[in-house]
Short mmCIF file of N, CA and C in Angstrom, two decimals:
data_model
loop_
_atom_site.label_atom_id
_atom_site.label_comp_id
_atom_site.label_asym_id
_atom_site.label_seq_id
_atom_site.Cartn_x
_atom_site.Cartn_y
_atom_site.Cartn_z
N MET Y 1 18.58 -9.89 14.17
CA MET Y 1 18.39 -9.24 12.93
C MET Y 1 18.70 -7.75 13.04
N ARG Y 2 19.55 -7.15 12.14
CA ARG Y 2 19.85 -5.76 12.21
C ARG Y 2 18.60 -4.79 11.91
N LYS Y 3 18.61 -3.68 12.52
CA LYS Y 3 17.56 -2.70 12.23
C LYS Y 3 18.10 -1.67 11.25
N LEU Y 4 17.16 -1.15 10.34
CA LEU Y 4 17.38 -0.10 9.46
C LEU Y 4 16.94 1.19 9.86
N ILE Y 5 17.70 2.17 10.19
CA ILE Y 5 17.50 3.30 10.71
C ILE Y 5 17.79 4.61 9.77
N VAL Y 6 16.67 5.27 9.46
CA VAL Y 6 16.89 6.56 8.68
C VAL Y 6 17.05 7.72 9.63
N THR Y 7 18.18 8.42 9.27
CA THR Y 7 18.50 9.56 10.16
C THR Y 7 18.63 10.81 9.39
N GLU Y 8 17.98 11.89 9.64
CA GLU Y 8 17.85 13.04 8.78
C GLU Y 8 17.91 14.31 9.59
N PHE Y 9 18.44 15.41 9.08
CA PHE Y 9 18.19 16.76 9.56
C PHE Y 9 17.01 17.19 8.80
N ILE Y 10 16.10 17.97 9.38
CA ILE Y 10 14.77 18.22 8.79
C ILE Y 10 14.24 19.50 9.33
N SER Y 11 13.55 20.20 8.47
CA SER Y 11 12.74 21.47 8.94
C SER Y 11 11.48 21.02 9.51
N VAL Y 12 10.67 21.95 10.13
CA VAL Y 12 9.54 21.51 10.70
C VAL Y 12 8.34 21.21 9.52
N ASP Y 13 8.64 21.71 8.38
CA ASP Y 13 7.78 21.43 7.32
C ASP Y 13 8.10 20.19 6.51
N GLY Y 14 9.18 19.52 6.93
CA GLY Y 14 9.44 18.25 6.35
C GLY Y 14 10.50 18.33 5.28
N ILE Y 15 11.22 19.43 5.16
CA ILE Y 15 12.24 19.53 4.06
C ILE Y 15 13.62 19.05 4.72
N ALA Y 16 14.29 18.17 3.95
CA ALA Y 16 15.45 17.48 4.42
C ALA Y 16 16.69 17.81 3.64
N GLU Y 17 16.74 19.02 3.14
CA GLU Y 17 17.96 19.63 2.38
C GLU Y 17 18.71 20.37 3.50
N VAL Y 18 19.82 19.84 3.83
CA VAL Y 18 20.54 20.58 4.94
C VAL Y 18 20.90 22.00 4.70
N GLU Y 19 21.23 22.29 3.30
CA GLU Y 19 21.64 23.71 3.01
C GLU Y 19 20.53 24.70 3.10
N ARG Y 20 19.22 24.23 3.23
CA ARG Y 20 18.07 25.01 3.35
C ARG Y 20 17.68 25.27 4.81
N LEU Y 21 18.17 24.44 5.69
CA LEU Y 21 17.70 24.50 7.16
C LEU Y 21 18.15 25.85 7.81
N PRO Y 22 17.35 26.26 8.79
CA PRO Y 22 17.63 27.55 9.47
C PRO Y 22 18.98 27.21 10.17
N SER Y 23 19.79 28.39 10.38
CA SER Y 23 20.99 28.22 11.00
C SER Y 23 20.76 28.13 12.63
N VAL Y 24 21.48 27.12 13.13
CA VAL Y 24 21.38 27.04 14.55
C VAL Y 24 22.88 26.74 15.11
N THR Y 25 23.06 27.09 16.38
CA THR Y 25 24.35 26.79 16.92
C THR Y 25 24.37 25.15 17.39
N TRP Y 26 25.51 24.54 16.82
CA TRP Y 26 25.61 23.16 17.27
C TRP Y 26 25.96 23.10 18.65
N LYS Y 27 25.11 22.28 19.33
CA LYS Y 27 25.25 22.09 20.88
C LYS Y 27 25.67 20.75 21.28
N ASP Y 28 26.25 20.72 22.48
CA ASP Y 28 26.72 19.38 22.94
C ASP Y 28 25.62 18.33 22.96
N GLU Y 29 24.35 18.64 23.10
CA GLU Y 29 23.36 17.68 23.15
C GLU Y 29 23.07 17.10 21.71
N MET Y 30 23.32 18.02 20.75
CA MET Y 30 23.12 17.45 19.31
C MET Y 30 24.38 16.54 19.10
N GLN Y 31 25.53 16.83 19.50
CA GLN Y 31 26.68 15.99 19.44
C GLN Y 31 26.45 14.67 20.07
N ARG Y 32 25.89 14.64 21.30
CA ARG Y 32 25.53 13.35 21.98
C ARG Y 32 24.58 12.60 21.13
N PHE Y 33 23.55 13.20 20.51
CA PHE Y 33 22.58 12.45 19.64
C PHE Y 33 23.33 11.71 18.58
N LYS Y 34 24.28 12.44 17.92
CA LYS Y 34 25.05 11.88 16.83
C LYS Y 34 26.06 10.80 17.26
N GLU Y 35 26.57 11.04 18.52
CA GLU Y 35 27.50 10.08 19.17
C GLU Y 35 26.60 8.80 19.37
N ASP Y 36 25.49 8.83 19.95
CA ASP Y 36 24.74 7.70 20.16
C ASP Y 36 24.35 6.96 18.98
N GLU Y 37 24.06 7.76 17.92
CA GLU Y 37 23.86 6.99 16.62
C GLU Y 37 25.04 6.34 16.19
N LEU Y 38 26.24 6.90 16.39
CA LEU Y 38 27.42 6.25 15.88
C LEU Y 38 27.66 4.97 16.67
N ALA Y 39 27.50 5.11 17.98
CA ALA Y 39 27.69 3.87 18.88
C ALA Y 39 26.79 2.79 18.52
N ASP Y 40 25.70 3.02 17.92
CA ASP Y 40 24.66 2.08 17.51
C ASP Y 40 24.81 1.59 16.05
N SER Y 41 25.66 2.34 15.33
CA SER Y 41 25.88 2.02 13.99
C SER Y 41 26.81 0.68 13.74
N GLY Y 42 26.32 -0.21 12.87
CA GLY Y 42 27.17 -1.17 12.31
C GLY Y 42 27.65 -1.06 10.98
N ALA Y 43 26.88 -0.22 10.28
CA ALA Y 43 27.15 0.05 8.96
C ALA Y 43 26.29 1.31 8.37
N MET Y 44 26.75 1.93 7.24
CA MET Y 44 25.90 2.95 6.61
C MET Y 44 25.37 2.49 5.26
N LEU Y 45 24.15 2.89 4.93
CA LEU Y 45 23.57 2.73 3.58
C LEU Y 45 23.50 4.12 3.02
N LEU Y 46 23.97 4.28 1.84
CA LEU Y 46 24.11 5.55 1.25
C LEU Y 46 23.62 5.47 -0.24
N GLY Y 47 23.00 6.59 -0.70
CA GLY Y 47 22.79 6.65 -2.05
C GLY Y 47 23.94 7.25 -2.66
N ARG Y 48 24.09 7.36 -4.01
CA ARG Y 48 25.31 7.90 -4.70
C ARG Y 48 25.60 9.29 -4.41
N THR Y 49 24.65 10.24 -4.38
CA THR Y 49 25.13 11.63 -4.06
C THR Y 49 25.51 11.78 -2.55
N THR Y 50 24.88 11.20 -1.70
CA THR Y 50 25.36 11.32 -0.27
C THR Y 50 26.71 10.71 -0.11
N TYR Y 51 26.89 9.43 -0.74
CA TYR Y 51 28.25 8.77 -0.65
C TYR Y 51 29.27 9.79 -1.32
N GLU Y 52 29.14 10.31 -2.34
CA GLU Y 52 30.05 11.24 -2.92
C GLU Y 52 30.31 12.46 -2.20
N ILE Y 53 29.35 13.07 -1.46
CA ILE Y 53 29.53 14.16 -0.68
C ILE Y 53 30.37 13.78 0.59
N PHE Y 54 29.95 12.66 1.23
CA PHE Y 54 30.62 12.17 2.34
C PHE Y 54 32.12 11.82 2.11
N ALA Y 55 32.23 11.07 1.00
CA ALA Y 55 33.61 10.61 0.55
C ALA Y 55 34.55 11.82 0.26
N GLY Y 56 33.88 12.85 -0.14
CA GLY Y 56 34.66 14.10 -0.50
C GLY Y 56 35.13 14.88 0.80
N SER Y 57 34.53 14.59 1.91
CA SER Y 57 34.85 15.31 3.06
C SER Y 57 35.30 14.58 4.38
N TRP Y 58 34.57 13.50 4.57
CA TRP Y 58 34.89 12.71 5.82
C TRP Y 58 36.24 12.21 6.01
N PRO Y 59 36.92 11.63 4.85
CA PRO Y 59 38.28 11.07 5.03
C PRO Y 59 39.18 12.20 5.57
N LYS Y 60 38.92 13.57 5.22
CA LYS Y 60 39.78 14.55 5.66
C LYS Y 60 39.69 15.07 7.15
N GLU Y 61 38.59 14.50 7.68
CA GLU Y 61 38.34 14.88 9.13
C GLU Y 61 39.15 14.02 10.02
N THR Y 62 39.39 14.68 11.27
CA THR Y 62 40.27 13.92 12.25
C THR Y 62 39.48 13.80 13.56
N GLY Y 63 39.95 13.03 14.42
CA GLY Y 63 39.37 12.91 15.79
C GLY Y 63 38.63 11.59 15.92
N ASP Y 64 38.26 11.28 17.25
CA ASP Y 64 37.69 9.95 17.49
C ASP Y 64 36.34 9.75 16.60
N PHE Y 65 35.49 10.84 16.62
CA PHE Y 65 34.22 10.55 15.84
C PHE Y 65 34.49 10.32 14.34
N ALA Y 66 35.36 11.07 13.79
CA ALA Y 66 35.66 10.90 12.43
C ALA Y 66 36.36 9.60 12.15
N ASP Y 67 37.20 9.13 13.00
CA ASP Y 67 37.85 7.87 12.79
C ASP Y 67 36.84 6.67 12.76
N ARG Y 68 35.97 6.78 13.77
CA ARG Y 68 34.89 5.72 13.94
C ARG Y 68 33.80 5.78 12.78
N PHE Y 69 33.61 6.88 12.33
CA PHE Y 69 32.55 7.16 11.27
C PHE Y 69 33.28 6.53 10.02
N ASN Y 70 34.54 6.96 9.79
CA ASN Y 70 35.17 6.55 8.50
C ASN Y 70 35.38 5.11 8.47
N ALA Y 71 35.47 4.45 9.52
CA ALA Y 71 35.69 3.05 9.66
C ALA Y 71 34.56 2.15 9.35
N LEU Y 72 33.34 2.71 9.47
CA LEU Y 72 32.15 1.97 9.27
C LEU Y 72 31.94 1.34 7.93
N PRO Y 73 31.59 0.21 7.79
CA PRO Y 73 31.34 -0.49 6.37
C PRO Y 73 30.11 0.36 5.74
N LYS Y 74 30.39 0.75 4.53
CA LYS Y 74 29.44 1.47 3.67
C LYS Y 74 28.81 0.80 2.63
N TYR Y 75 27.46 0.68 2.49
CA TYR Y 75 26.82 0.09 1.42
C TYR Y 75 26.22 1.12 0.52
N VAL Y 76 26.57 1.05 -0.84
CA VAL Y 76 26.16 2.21 -1.61
C VAL Y 76 25.20 1.66 -2.60
N ALA Y 77 23.99 2.44 -2.69
CA ALA Y 77 23.03 2.12 -3.87
C ALA Y 77 23.25 2.97 -5.00
N SER Y 78 23.81 2.48 -6.00
CA SER Y 78 23.97 3.31 -7.22
C SER Y 78 24.17 2.36 -8.47
N THR Y 79 23.58 2.88 -9.52
CA THR Y 79 23.76 2.08 -10.80
C THR Y 79 24.81 2.76 -11.67
N SER Y 80 25.32 3.97 -11.22
CA SER Y 80 26.15 4.72 -12.09
C SER Y 80 27.70 4.57 -11.58
N LEU Y 81 27.86 4.51 -10.29
CA LEU Y 81 29.18 4.26 -9.73
C LEU Y 81 29.76 2.99 -10.09
N LYS Y 82 31.11 2.98 -10.32
CA LYS Y 82 31.73 1.61 -10.66
C LYS Y 82 32.87 1.35 -9.65
N ALA Y 83 33.45 2.40 -8.93
CA ALA Y 83 34.46 2.21 -7.97
C ALA Y 83 34.12 3.12 -6.81
N LEU Y 84 34.45 2.59 -5.61
CA LEU Y 84 34.25 3.33 -4.39
C LEU Y 84 35.67 3.55 -3.70
N ASP Y 85 35.96 4.69 -3.45
CA ASP Y 85 37.31 5.01 -2.89
C ASP Y 85 37.29 5.22 -1.39
N TRP Y 86 36.17 5.46 -0.81
CA TRP Y 86 35.95 5.62 0.73
C TRP Y 86 35.75 4.25 1.25
N LYS Y 87 36.75 3.71 1.72
CA LYS Y 87 36.55 2.36 2.24
C LYS Y 87 36.34 2.27 3.71
N PRO Y 88 35.86 1.14 4.24
CA PRO Y 88 35.32 -0.07 3.56
C PRO Y 88 34.08 0.20 2.88
N ALA Y 89 33.82 -0.15 1.69
CA ALA Y 89 32.69 0.14 0.96
C ALA Y 89 32.31 -0.86 -0.04
N GLU Y 90 31.07 -1.15 -0.43
CA GLU Y 90 30.65 -2.05 -1.56
C GLU Y 90 29.37 -1.59 -2.05
N LEU Y 91 29.35 -1.69 -3.39
CA LEU Y 91 28.15 -1.46 -4.15
C LEU Y 91 27.07 -2.47 -3.97
N LEU Y 92 25.83 -2.12 -3.63
CA LEU Y 92 24.75 -2.98 -3.58
C LEU Y 92 24.38 -3.59 -4.91
N LYS Y 93 24.01 -4.87 -5.06
CA LYS Y 93 23.62 -5.40 -6.35
C LYS Y 93 22.17 -5.84 -6.35
N GLY Y 94 21.53 -5.58 -7.43
CA GLY Y 94 20.15 -6.06 -7.66
C GLY Y 94 19.27 -4.95 -7.12
N ALA Y 95 17.99 -5.29 -6.97
CA ALA Y 95 17.06 -4.28 -6.52
C ALA Y 95 17.21 -3.91 -5.04
N LEU Y 96 17.09 -2.58 -4.79
CA LEU Y 96 17.49 -2.12 -3.45
C LEU Y 96 16.73 -2.92 -2.47
N PRO Y 97 15.35 -2.98 -2.49
CA PRO Y 97 14.66 -3.69 -1.39
C PRO Y 97 15.26 -5.13 -1.13
N ASP Y 98 15.50 -5.86 -2.28
CA ASP Y 98 16.07 -7.23 -1.97
C ASP Y 98 17.44 -7.12 -1.32
N ALA Y 99 18.29 -6.15 -1.77
CA ALA Y 99 19.64 -6.03 -1.13
C ALA Y 99 19.61 -5.73 0.33
N VAL Y 100 18.69 -4.74 0.61
CA VAL Y 100 18.49 -4.31 2.03
C VAL Y 100 17.98 -5.53 2.92
N ARG Y 101 17.03 -6.21 2.44
CA ARG Y 101 16.40 -7.42 3.06
C ARG Y 101 17.56 -8.33 3.50
N GLU Y 102 18.54 -8.62 2.59
CA GLU Y 102 19.67 -9.39 2.87
C GLU Y 102 20.57 -8.84 3.89
N LEU Y 103 20.96 -7.55 3.65
CA LEU Y 103 21.77 -6.87 4.62
C LEU Y 103 21.17 -6.96 6.03
N LYS Y 104 19.80 -6.75 6.14
CA LYS Y 104 19.27 -6.89 7.59
C LYS Y 104 19.38 -8.18 8.19
N GLN Y 105 19.60 -9.21 7.34
CA GLN Y 105 19.64 -10.57 7.90
C GLN Y 105 21.04 -10.92 8.49
N GLY Y 106 21.98 -10.02 8.11
CA GLY Y 106 23.42 -10.18 8.54
C GLY Y 106 23.70 -9.82 10.01
N ASN Y 107 24.98 -9.68 10.33
CA ASN Y 107 25.50 -9.46 11.63
C ASN Y 107 26.09 -8.09 11.56
N GLY Y 108 26.42 -7.52 12.67
CA GLY Y 108 27.29 -6.38 12.61
C GLY Y 108 26.75 -5.07 13.04
N GLY Y 109 25.57 -5.22 13.70
CA GLY Y 109 24.98 -3.82 14.23
C GLY Y 109 24.07 -3.17 13.23
N ASN Y 110 23.32 -2.22 13.69
CA ASN Y 110 22.39 -1.65 12.96
C ASN Y 110 22.92 -0.85 11.73
N ILE Y 111 21.99 -0.69 10.73
CA ILE Y 111 22.44 -0.02 9.57
C ILE Y 111 21.69 1.44 9.44
N TYR Y 112 22.42 2.39 9.32
CA TYR Y 112 21.95 3.85 9.25
C TYR Y 112 22.01 4.32 7.83
N VAL Y 113 20.89 4.94 7.45
CA VAL Y 113 20.70 5.61 6.21
C VAL Y 113 20.90 7.12 6.58
N HIS Y 114 21.99 7.78 6.14
CA HIS Y 114 22.16 9.26 6.35
C HIS Y 114 21.88 9.92 5.09
N GLY Y 115 20.93 11.02 5.26
CA GLY Y 115 20.67 11.71 3.99
C GLY Y 115 19.88 10.72 3.02
N SER Y 116 20.52 10.77 1.84
CA SER Y 116 20.06 9.76 0.79
C SER Y 116 18.52 9.62 0.63
N LEU Y 117 17.89 10.74 0.42
CA LEU Y 117 16.43 10.91 0.51
C LEU Y 117 15.73 9.87 -0.49
N SER Y 118 16.30 9.68 -1.70
CA SER Y 118 15.55 8.61 -2.61
C SER Y 118 15.62 7.29 -2.04
N VAL Y 119 16.76 6.81 -1.38
CA VAL Y 119 16.88 5.61 -0.84
C VAL Y 119 15.94 5.45 0.43
N ALA Y 120 16.07 6.46 1.21
CA ALA Y 120 15.10 6.46 2.40
C ALA Y 120 13.57 6.26 1.94
N GLN Y 121 13.29 6.99 1.00
CA GLN Y 121 11.83 7.00 0.50
C GLN Y 121 11.50 5.57 -0.04
N GLU Y 122 12.39 4.93 -0.82
CA GLU Y 122 12.10 3.63 -1.33
C GLU Y 122 11.96 2.66 -0.21
N LEU Y 123 12.94 2.79 0.83
CA LEU Y 123 12.81 1.72 1.78
C LEU Y 123 11.61 1.94 2.67
N LEU Y 124 11.18 3.19 2.95
CA LEU Y 124 10.00 3.35 3.69
C LEU Y 124 8.72 2.74 2.82
N ARG Y 125 8.68 3.01 1.58
CA ARG Y 125 7.61 2.45 0.66
C ARG Y 125 7.51 0.94 0.79
N HIS Y 126 8.67 0.28 1.05
CA HIS Y 126 8.69 -1.18 1.15
C HIS Y 126 8.67 -1.70 2.40
N GLY Y 127 8.47 -0.86 3.42
CA GLY Y 127 8.36 -1.19 4.75
C GLY Y 127 9.72 -1.77 5.47
N LEU Y 128 10.86 -1.35 4.91
CA LEU Y 128 12.10 -1.83 5.42
C LEU Y 128 12.64 -1.04 6.45
N VAL Y 129 12.14 0.09 6.89
CA VAL Y 129 12.62 1.01 7.88
C VAL Y 129 12.08 0.64 9.25
N ASP Y 130 13.05 0.53 10.15
CA ASP Y 130 12.59 0.12 11.58
C ASP Y 130 12.49 1.39 12.43
N ARG Y 131 13.31 2.41 12.13
CA ARG Y 131 13.24 3.58 12.98
C ARG Y 131 13.61 4.80 12.07
N VAL Y 132 12.93 5.93 12.37
CA VAL Y 132 13.23 7.30 11.65
C VAL Y 132 13.73 8.19 12.84
N ARG Y 133 14.94 8.63 12.70
CA ARG Y 133 15.48 9.47 13.68
C ARG Y 133 15.71 10.83 13.04
N LEU Y 134 15.14 11.86 13.57
CA LEU Y 134 15.15 13.14 13.07
C LEU Y 134 15.81 14.18 13.98
N LEU Y 135 16.52 15.23 13.52
CA LEU Y 135 16.89 16.45 14.13
C LEU Y 135 16.07 17.56 13.45
N SER Y 136 14.88 17.97 14.04
CA SER Y 136 14.08 18.86 13.41
C SER Y 136 14.47 20.32 13.84
N TYR Y 137 14.83 20.92 12.77
CA TYR Y 137 15.32 22.37 12.99
C TYR Y 137 14.11 23.34 13.18
N PRO Y 138 14.30 24.33 14.00
CA PRO Y 138 13.25 25.32 14.32
C PRO Y 138 12.95 26.32 13.17
N GLY Y 139 12.13 25.85 12.20
CA GLY Y 139 11.70 26.80 11.14
C GLY Y 139 11.28 26.05 10.03
N ALA Y 140 10.37 26.67 9.12
CA ALA Y 140 9.79 26.08 7.94
C ALA Y 140 10.62 26.72 6.82
N VAL Y 141 10.93 25.91 5.77
CA VAL Y 141 11.73 26.49 4.73
C VAL Y 141 10.93 26.65 3.45
N GLY Y 142 9.78 26.05 3.36
CA GLY Y 142 8.78 26.40 2.24
C GLY Y 142 9.00 25.41 1.03
N LEU Y 143 10.29 25.42 0.47
CA LEU Y 143 10.54 24.70 -0.73
C LEU Y 143 11.64 23.81 -0.54
N GLY Y 144 11.75 22.75 -1.28
CA GLY Y 144 12.84 21.69 -1.18
C GLY Y 144 12.47 20.27 -1.21
N LYS Y 145 13.38 19.44 -1.03
CA LYS Y 145 13.11 17.94 -1.03
C LYS Y 145 12.70 17.50 0.23
N PRO Y 146 11.40 16.93 0.27
CA PRO Y 146 10.88 16.53 1.56
C PRO Y 146 11.31 15.07 1.82
N LEU Y 147 11.40 14.64 3.17
CA LEU Y 147 11.73 13.34 3.51
C LEU Y 147 10.59 12.41 2.95
N PHE Y 148 9.31 12.84 3.39
CA PHE Y 148 8.19 12.12 3.13
C PHE Y 148 7.48 12.79 1.86
N PRO Y 149 7.42 12.05 0.69
CA PRO Y 149 6.89 12.55 -0.47
C PRO Y 149 5.38 12.83 -0.36
N PRO Y 150 5.00 14.00 -0.94
CA PRO Y 150 3.63 14.51 -0.83
C PRO Y 150 2.62 13.34 -1.50
N GLY Y 151 1.52 13.01 -0.91
CA GLY Y 151 0.68 12.04 -1.30
C GLY Y 151 0.99 10.58 -0.96
N GLU Y 152 1.96 10.37 -0.18
CA GLU Y 152 2.37 8.95 0.25
C GLU Y 152 2.29 8.95 1.87
N PRO Y 153 1.19 8.62 2.43
CA PRO Y 153 1.22 8.60 3.90
C PRO Y 153 2.05 7.62 4.38
N VAL Y 154 2.70 8.08 5.58
CA VAL Y 154 3.73 7.27 6.32
C VAL Y 154 3.16 7.29 7.69
N PRO Y 155 2.34 6.41 8.24
CA PRO Y 155 1.96 6.40 9.58
C PRO Y 155 3.13 6.05 10.42
N LEU Y 156 3.44 6.90 11.52
CA LEU Y 156 4.55 6.82 12.42
C LEU Y 156 4.03 6.72 13.81
N GLU Y 157 4.81 6.00 14.66
CA GLU Y 157 4.47 5.99 16.01
C GLU Y 157 5.69 6.70 16.73
N LEU Y 158 5.47 7.69 17.62
CA LEU Y 158 6.39 8.44 18.26
C LEU Y 158 7.03 7.68 19.38
N ILE Y 159 8.37 7.47 19.30
CA ILE Y 159 9.06 6.72 20.37
C ILE Y 159 9.60 7.67 21.41
N SER Y 160 10.31 8.86 20.95
CA SER Y 160 10.70 9.77 21.81
C SER Y 160 10.80 11.10 21.10
N ALA Y 161 10.79 12.16 21.88
CA ALA Y 161 11.04 13.63 21.54
C ALA Y 161 11.69 14.25 22.55
N THR Y 162 12.94 14.98 22.22
CA THR Y 162 13.82 15.48 23.13
C THR Y 162 14.18 16.94 22.65
N PRO Y 163 13.62 17.96 23.24
CA PRO Y 163 13.94 19.32 22.80
C PRO Y 163 15.41 19.75 23.31
N PHE Y 164 16.25 20.45 22.48
CA PHE Y 164 17.44 20.91 22.82
C PHE Y 164 17.38 22.34 22.99
N SER Y 165 18.41 22.97 23.73
CA SER Y 165 18.42 24.36 24.05
C SER Y 165 18.42 25.40 22.93
N ASN Y 166 18.74 24.99 21.71
CA ASN Y 166 18.94 25.84 20.67
C ASN Y 166 17.60 25.63 19.67
N GLY Y 167 16.61 24.92 20.14
CA GLY Y 167 15.33 25.03 19.36
C GLY Y 167 15.18 23.71 18.49
N VAL Y 168 16.22 22.85 18.44
CA VAL Y 168 16.20 21.56 17.64
C VAL Y 168 15.48 20.73 18.51
N VAL Y 169 14.71 19.75 17.86
CA VAL Y 169 14.00 18.67 18.65
C VAL Y 169 14.50 17.40 18.09
N ALA Y 170 15.05 16.48 18.81
CA ALA Y 170 15.37 15.06 18.39
C ALA Y 170 14.20 14.23 18.47
N LEU Y 171 13.80 13.67 17.42
CA LEU Y 171 12.66 12.87 17.30
C LEU Y 171 12.88 11.41 16.87
N GLU Y 172 12.30 10.46 17.45
CA GLU Y 172 12.43 9.14 16.99
C GLU Y 172 11.05 8.50 16.73
N TYR Y 173 10.84 7.85 15.72
CA TYR Y 173 9.60 7.32 15.28
C TYR Y 173 9.83 5.88 14.76
N ALA Y 174 8.88 4.99 15.00
CA ALA Y 174 8.83 3.56 14.45
C ALA Y 174 7.50 3.65 13.43
N PRO Y 175 7.98 3.33 12.10
CA PRO Y 175 6.80 3.11 11.22
C PRO Y 175 5.92 2.08 11.73
N GLU Y 176 4.65 2.35 11.52
CA GLU Y 176 3.70 1.42 12.12
C GLU Y 176 3.81 -0.13 11.71
N THR Y 177 4.34 -0.34 10.61
CA THR Y 177 4.66 -1.69 10.15
C THR Y 177 5.85 -2.23 10.89
N GLY Y 178 6.63 -1.39 11.43
CA GLY Y 178 7.90 -1.84 12.19
C GLY Y 178 7.92 -1.62 13.67
N LYS Y 179 6.75 -1.73 14.37
CA LYS Y 179 6.64 -1.36 15.79
C LYS Y 179 7.49 -2.39 16.58
N SER Y 180 7.93 -1.92 17.57
CA SER Y 180 8.77 -2.72 18.50
C SER Y 180 8.11 -2.86 19.84
N ASP Y 181 8.50 -3.84 20.66
CA ASP Y 181 7.87 -3.95 21.94
C ASP Y 181 8.47 -3.08 22.78
N GLU Y 182 7.78 -2.71 23.95
CA GLU Y 182 8.29 -1.58 24.97
C GLU Y 182 9.72 -1.77 25.42
N GLY Y 183 10.20 -3.12 25.41
CA GLY Y 183 11.44 -3.25 25.90
C GLY Y 183 12.59 -2.78 25.05
N GLU Y 184 12.28 -2.49 23.81
CA GLU Y 184 13.31 -1.88 22.83
C GLU Y 184 13.22 -0.31 22.76
N ARG Y 185 12.29 0.23 23.44
CA ARG Y 185 12.10 1.73 23.34
C ARG Y 185 13.24 2.40 24.10
N ARG Y 186 13.53 3.54 23.69
CA ARG Y 186 14.60 4.40 24.42
C ARG Y 186 13.91 5.23 25.42
#
């Protein structure tokens, strides 16, 4: 069975709006973190806004990482989009939790949710997230869209924490409803 993994850039106070994050120098260790995610990815699950942002920029990128990222199957949760230009891609049909349960039963590697906060939040509420992978930036931003909505507790088990030389910390959590055995931990 495929795992569903939410991956986000986030401030220490939980805000997941990339444009609000403190500026840091991108380091090789951060690139390795993203390379590891890409190597583990079998597909992407994106909300409409993130799909449109990615579709507007990623097809123009070049290099091995961009080629592999662009080639991943993309599943898009949207009720307003009718056509998807960034291929391979398909619109999910029906209720998001049901569509994701079906996707997880398929083959083809793990499914990563990049950004797409409302999608990530709904999947967390329904217990469909197997891992939460965060690049936590060194600073609080005060206001913005949080990954974890206020008033909705999400118990998490820390799997790993790796500090980088620029102050960013790579964190991996398992929601308590999706605990794995020790053999699957990194």
